[in-house]
Each structure stands twice: as C-alpha cells, then as structure tokens.
C-alpha cells in the first residue's frame, strides 16, 4: 500500500500528525499535511496500522492508502 496526501484538500486539522507523528507533520506556514516518508510502502506492520488510522480520522478526506501499482518494484514493508 502507498500513502498519498492531497495538500489542496487538507484543512490543517492535524489529526494525521497527532495520530502518526512518524509518518506526518504539518507545514509550519499553512498547517497542511506533510508526508515524512512519501516513498515508503505500508503493509501490515505498525506503520501500516498508523497510516490506516490516520486515513480514517482525516476530517477532510485528504489522505488515501492505495494498492501498490502492479509494476512497482518491491519496497521494504514497515
């Protein structure tokens, strides 16, 4: 699974950064989401659980967790 954040949709509520501070931060200028590990793949481990929880709690729906593209090279799961 690959994590995506839509900064245009983000309202700066900060639930992602509160829920998963290892994965998200907030831009100090506008408060919108910043992915700290944008290239990481999220599987069933702790990072995957944190990513799924943050996606479910985002009030703006700015976060998505999508399947890896079929042609993507393998990435270490966390």
Coordinates of N, CA, C and O in Angstrom, one line a residue:
X1 N 0.8 -1.2 0.0 CA 0.0 0.0 0.0 C 0.9 1.2 0.0 O 1.9 1.3 0.7
X2 N 0.4 2.3 -0.7 CA 1.2 3.5 -0.8 C 0.3 4.6 -0.3 O -0.9 4.7 -0.6
X3 N 0.9 5.5 0.6 CA 0.2 6.6 1.2 C 0.3 7.8 0.4 O 1.3 8.2 -0.1
X4 N -0.9 8.5 0.2 CA -0.9 9.8 -0.5 C -1.6 10.8 0.3 O -2.5 10.5 1.1
X5 N -1.2 12.0 0.2 CA -1.8 13.2 0.9 C -2.1 14.3 -0.1 O -1.2 14.7 -0.9
X6 N -3.3 14.7 -0.1 CA -3.8 15.8 -1.0 C -3.7 17.1 -0.3 O -4.6 17.4 0.5
X7 N -2.6 17.8 -0.5 CA -2.4 19.1 0.3 C -3.5 20.1 -0.1 O -3.8 21.0 0.7
X8 N -4.1 20.1 -1.3 CA -5.1 21.0 -1.6 C -6.4 20.8 -0.9 O -7.1 21.7 -0.5
X9 N -6.7 19.5 -0.6 CA -7.9 19.1 0.2 C -7.7 19.3 1.7 O -8.7 19.5 2.4
X10 N -6.4 19.2 2.2 CA -6.1 19.3 3.6 C -6.6 20.6 4.2 O -6.5 21.6 3.6
X11 N -7.2 20.5 5.4 CA -7.8 21.6 6.1 C -6.9 22.0 7.3 O -7.2 23.0 8.0
X12 N -5.8 21.2 7.5 CA -4.9 21.6 8.6 C -5.4 21.2 10.0 O -4.9 21.7 11.0
X13 N -6.3 20.2 10.1 CA -6.8 19.8 11.4 C -5.7 19.1 12.3 O -5.8 19.2 13.5
X14 N -4.7 18.5 11.6 CA -3.6 17.9 12.4 C -3.8 16.6 12.9 O -3.0 16.0 13.7
X15 N -5.0 15.9 12.6 CA -5.2 14.6 13.2 C -4.2 13.6 12.7 O -3.8 12.7 13.5
X16 N -3.7 13.7 11.5 CA -2.7 12.8 11.0 C -1.4 12.9 11.8 O -0.8 11.9 12.2
X17 N -0.9 14.1 12.0 CA 0.3 14.3 12.8 C 0.1 13.9 14.3 O 1.1 13.4 14.9
X18 N -1.0 14.1 14.8 CA -1.3 13.6 16.2 C -1.4 12.1 16.3 O -0.9 11.5 17.2
X19 N -2.0 11.5 15.2 CA -2.2 10.0 15.2 C -0.9 9.3 14.8 O -0.6 8.2 15.4
X20 N -0.2 9.8 13.9 CA 1.0 9.1 13.4 C 2.2 10.1 13.2 O 2.5 10.4 12.0
X21 N 2.8 10.6 14.2 CA 3.8 11.6 14.1 C 5.1 11.1 13.4 O 5.9 11.9 12.9
X22 N 5.3 9.8 13.3 CA 6.4 9.3 12.5 C 6.2 9.3 11.0 O 7.1 9.2 10.2
X23 N 4.9 9.5 10.6 CA 4.5 9.5 9.2 C 4.2 10.9 8.7 O 4.3 11.1 7.5
X24 N 3.6 11.7 9.5 CA 3.1 13.0 9.1 C 3.6 14.2 10.0 O 3.9 14.0 11.1
X25 N 3.6 15.3 9.4 CA 3.9 16.6 10.1 C 3.0 17.6 9.5 O 2.2 17.3 8.5
X26 N 3.0 18.8 10.0 CA 2.2 19.9 9.4 C 3.2 21.0 9.0 O 4.2 21.3 9.7
X27 N 2.9 21.6 7.8 CA 3.7 22.6 7.3 C 3.6 23.8 8.2 O 2.5 24.3 8.6
X28 N 4.7 24.4 8.7 CA 4.7 25.5 9.6 C 4.1 26.8 9.1 O 3.6 27.6 9.8
X29 N 4.0 26.9 7.7 CA 3.5 28.1 7.1 C 2.0 28.0 7.0 O 1.3 29.0 7.2
X30 N 1.4 26.9 6.5 CA 0.0 26.8 6.3 C -0.8 25.8 7.1 O -2.0 25.6 7.0
X31 N 0.0 25.0 7.8 CA -0.7 23.9 8.7 C -1.1 22.7 7.9 O -1.6 21.8 8.6
X32 N -0.9 22.6 6.6 CA -1.3 21.5 5.9 C -0.4 20.3 6.0 O 0.8 20.5 6.4
X33 N -0.9 19.1 5.7 CA -0.1 17.9 5.9 C 1.2 17.8 5.1 O 1.3 18.4 4.0
X34 N 2.2 17.2 5.7 CA 3.5 16.9 5.1 C 3.7 15.5 5.3 O 3.7 15.0 6.5
X35 N 3.9 14.7 4.3 CA 4.3 13.3 4.4 C 5.8 13.2 4.7 O 6.6 13.7 4.0
X36 N 6.1 12.5 5.8 CA 7.5 12.4 6.2 C 8.2 11.2 5.5 O 9.4 11.3 5.3
X37 N 7.5 10.3 5.1 CA 8.0 9.1 4.4 C 7.2 8.8 3.1 O 6.5 7.8 3.0
X38 N 7.2 9.7 2.1 CA 6.3 9.6 1.0 C 6.6 8.4 0.1 O 5.7 7.8 -0.5
X39 N 7.8 7.9 0.1 CA 8.1 6.7 -0.8 C 8.0 5.4 -0.1 O 8.1 4.4 -0.7
X40 N 7.7 5.4 1.2 CA 7.6 4.1 1.9 C 6.3 3.4 1.5 O 5.3 4.0 1.1
X41 N 6.4 2.1 1.6 CA 5.2 1.3 1.4 C 4.7 0.8 2.8 O 5.5 0.6 3.7
X42 N 3.4 0.7 2.9 CA 2.8 0.4 4.2 C 2.1 -0.9 4.1 O 1.1 -1.0 3.4
X43 N 2.5 -1.8 4.9 CA 1.9 -3.2 4.9 C 1.1 -3.4 6.2 O 0.3 -2.5 6.6
X44 N 1.3 -4.5 6.8 CA 0.6 -4.9 8.0 C 1.2 -4.5 9.3 O 0.7 -4.8 10.3
X45 N 2.4 -4.0 9.3 CA 3.2 -3.6 10.5 C 2.6 -2.4 11.2 O 1.6 -1.8 10.8
X46 N 3.3 -1.9 12.2 CA 2.9 -0.7 13.0 C 2.7 0.5 12.1 O 1.8 1.3 12.3
X47 N 3.6 0.8 11.1 CA 3.4 1.9 10.3 C 2.2 1.8 9.4 O 1.5 2.8 9.2
X48 N 1.9 0.6 9.0 CA 0.7 0.4 8.2 C -0.6 0.7 9.0 O -1.5 1.3 8.5
X49 N -0.6 0.2 10.3 CA -1.7 0.4 11.1 C -1.9 1.9 11.4 O -3.0 2.4 11.4
X50 N -0.8 2.6 11.7 CA -0.9 4.0 11.9 C -1.3 4.8 10.7 O -2.1 5.7 10.8
X51 N -0.9 4.4 9.5 CA -1.3 5.0 8.3 C -2.8 4.8 8.1 O -3.5 5.8 7.8
X52 N -3.3 3.6 8.3 CA -4.7 3.4 8.1 C -5.6 4.1 9.1 O -6.6 4.7 8.8
X53 N -5.1 4.3 10.4 CA -5.9 5.0 11.4 C -5.9 6.5 11.0 O -6.9 7.2 11.1
X54 N -4.8 7.1 10.6 CA -4.7 8.5 10.2 C -5.7 8.7 9.0 O -6.4 9.7 9.0
X55 N -5.7 7.8 8.0 CA -6.6 8.0 6.9 C -8.0 8.0 7.4 O -8.8 8.8 6.9
X56 N -8.4 7.1 8.3 CA -9.8 7.0 8.7 C -10.2 8.2 9.6 O -11.3 8.6 9.6
X57 N -9.2 8.9 10.2 CA -9.5 10.0 11.1 C -9.5 11.4 10.4 O -9.9 12.4 11.0
X58 N -8.9 11.5 9.2 CA -8.8 12.8 8.5 C -10.2 13.3 8.2 O -10.9 12.8 7.4
X59 N -10.5 14.5 8.8 CA -11.8 15.1 8.6 C -12.0 15.6 7.1 O -13.2 15.7 6.7
X60 N -11.0 15.9 6.4 CA -11.1 16.4 5.1 C -11.0 15.4 4.0 O -11.2 15.6 2.8
X61 N -10.7 14.1 4.4 CA -10.5 13.1 3.4 C -9.3 13.3 2.5 O -9.3 12.9 1.4
X62 N -8.3 14.0 3.1 CA -7.1 14.3 2.3 C -6.1 13.2 2.2 O -5.2 13.3 1.4
X63 N -6.3 12.1 2.9 CA -5.3 11.0 3.0 C -5.9 9.8 2.3 O -7.1 9.5 2.5
X64 N -5.1 9.1 1.5 CA -5.6 7.8 0.9 C -4.4 6.8 1.0 O -3.3 7.2 1.0
X65 N -4.8 5.6 1.1 CA -3.9 4.5 1.1 C -4.3 3.6 -0.1 O -5.4 3.0 -0.1
X66 N -3.4 3.5 -1.1 CA -3.8 2.8 -2.3 C -2.9 1.6 -2.5 O -1.8 1.6 -2.0
X67 N -3.4 0.6 -3.2 CA -2.6 -0.5 -3.5 C -1.3 -0.2 -4.3 O -1.3 0.8 -5.1
X68 N -0.3 -0.9 -4.1 CA 0.9 -0.7 -4.9 C 0.6 -0.9 -6.4 O -0.1 -1.8 -6.7
X69 N 1.2 -0.1 -7.3 CA 1.0 -0.4 -8.7 C 1.5 -1.7 -9.1 O 2.5 -2.1 -8.5
X70 N 0.9 -2.4 -10.0 CA 1.4 -3.8 -10.4 C 2.8 -3.8 -10.9 O 3.5 -4.8 -10.7
X71 N 3.3 -2.8 -11.5 CA 4.7 -2.8 -12.0 C 5.7 -2.1 -11.0 O 6.8 -1.9 -11.4
X72 N 5.3 -1.8 -9.8 CA 6.2 -1.2 -8.9 C 7.2 -2.2 -8.4 O 6.9 -3.3 -8.1
X73 N 8.5 -1.7 -8.2 CA 9.5 -2.6 -7.7 C 9.2 -2.9 -6.2 O 8.6 -2.0 -5.5
X74 N 9.6 -4.0 -5.7 CA 9.4 -4.3 -4.2 C 10.0 -3.2 -3.3 O 11.1 -2.8 -3.6
X75 N 9.3 -2.8 -2.3 CA 9.8 -1.9 -1.3 C 9.7 -2.5 0.0 O 8.7 -3.2 0.3
X76 N 10.7 -2.3 0.9 CA 10.6 -2.9 2.2 C 9.4 -2.5 2.9 O 9.0 -1.3 3.0
X77 N 8.7 -3.4 3.5 CA 7.5 -3.1 4.3 C 7.8 -2.8 5.7 O 8.8 -3.3 6.3
X78 N 7.1 -1.8 6.3 CA 7.3 -1.5 7.7 C 6.1 -1.8 8.5 O 5.0 -2.0 8.0

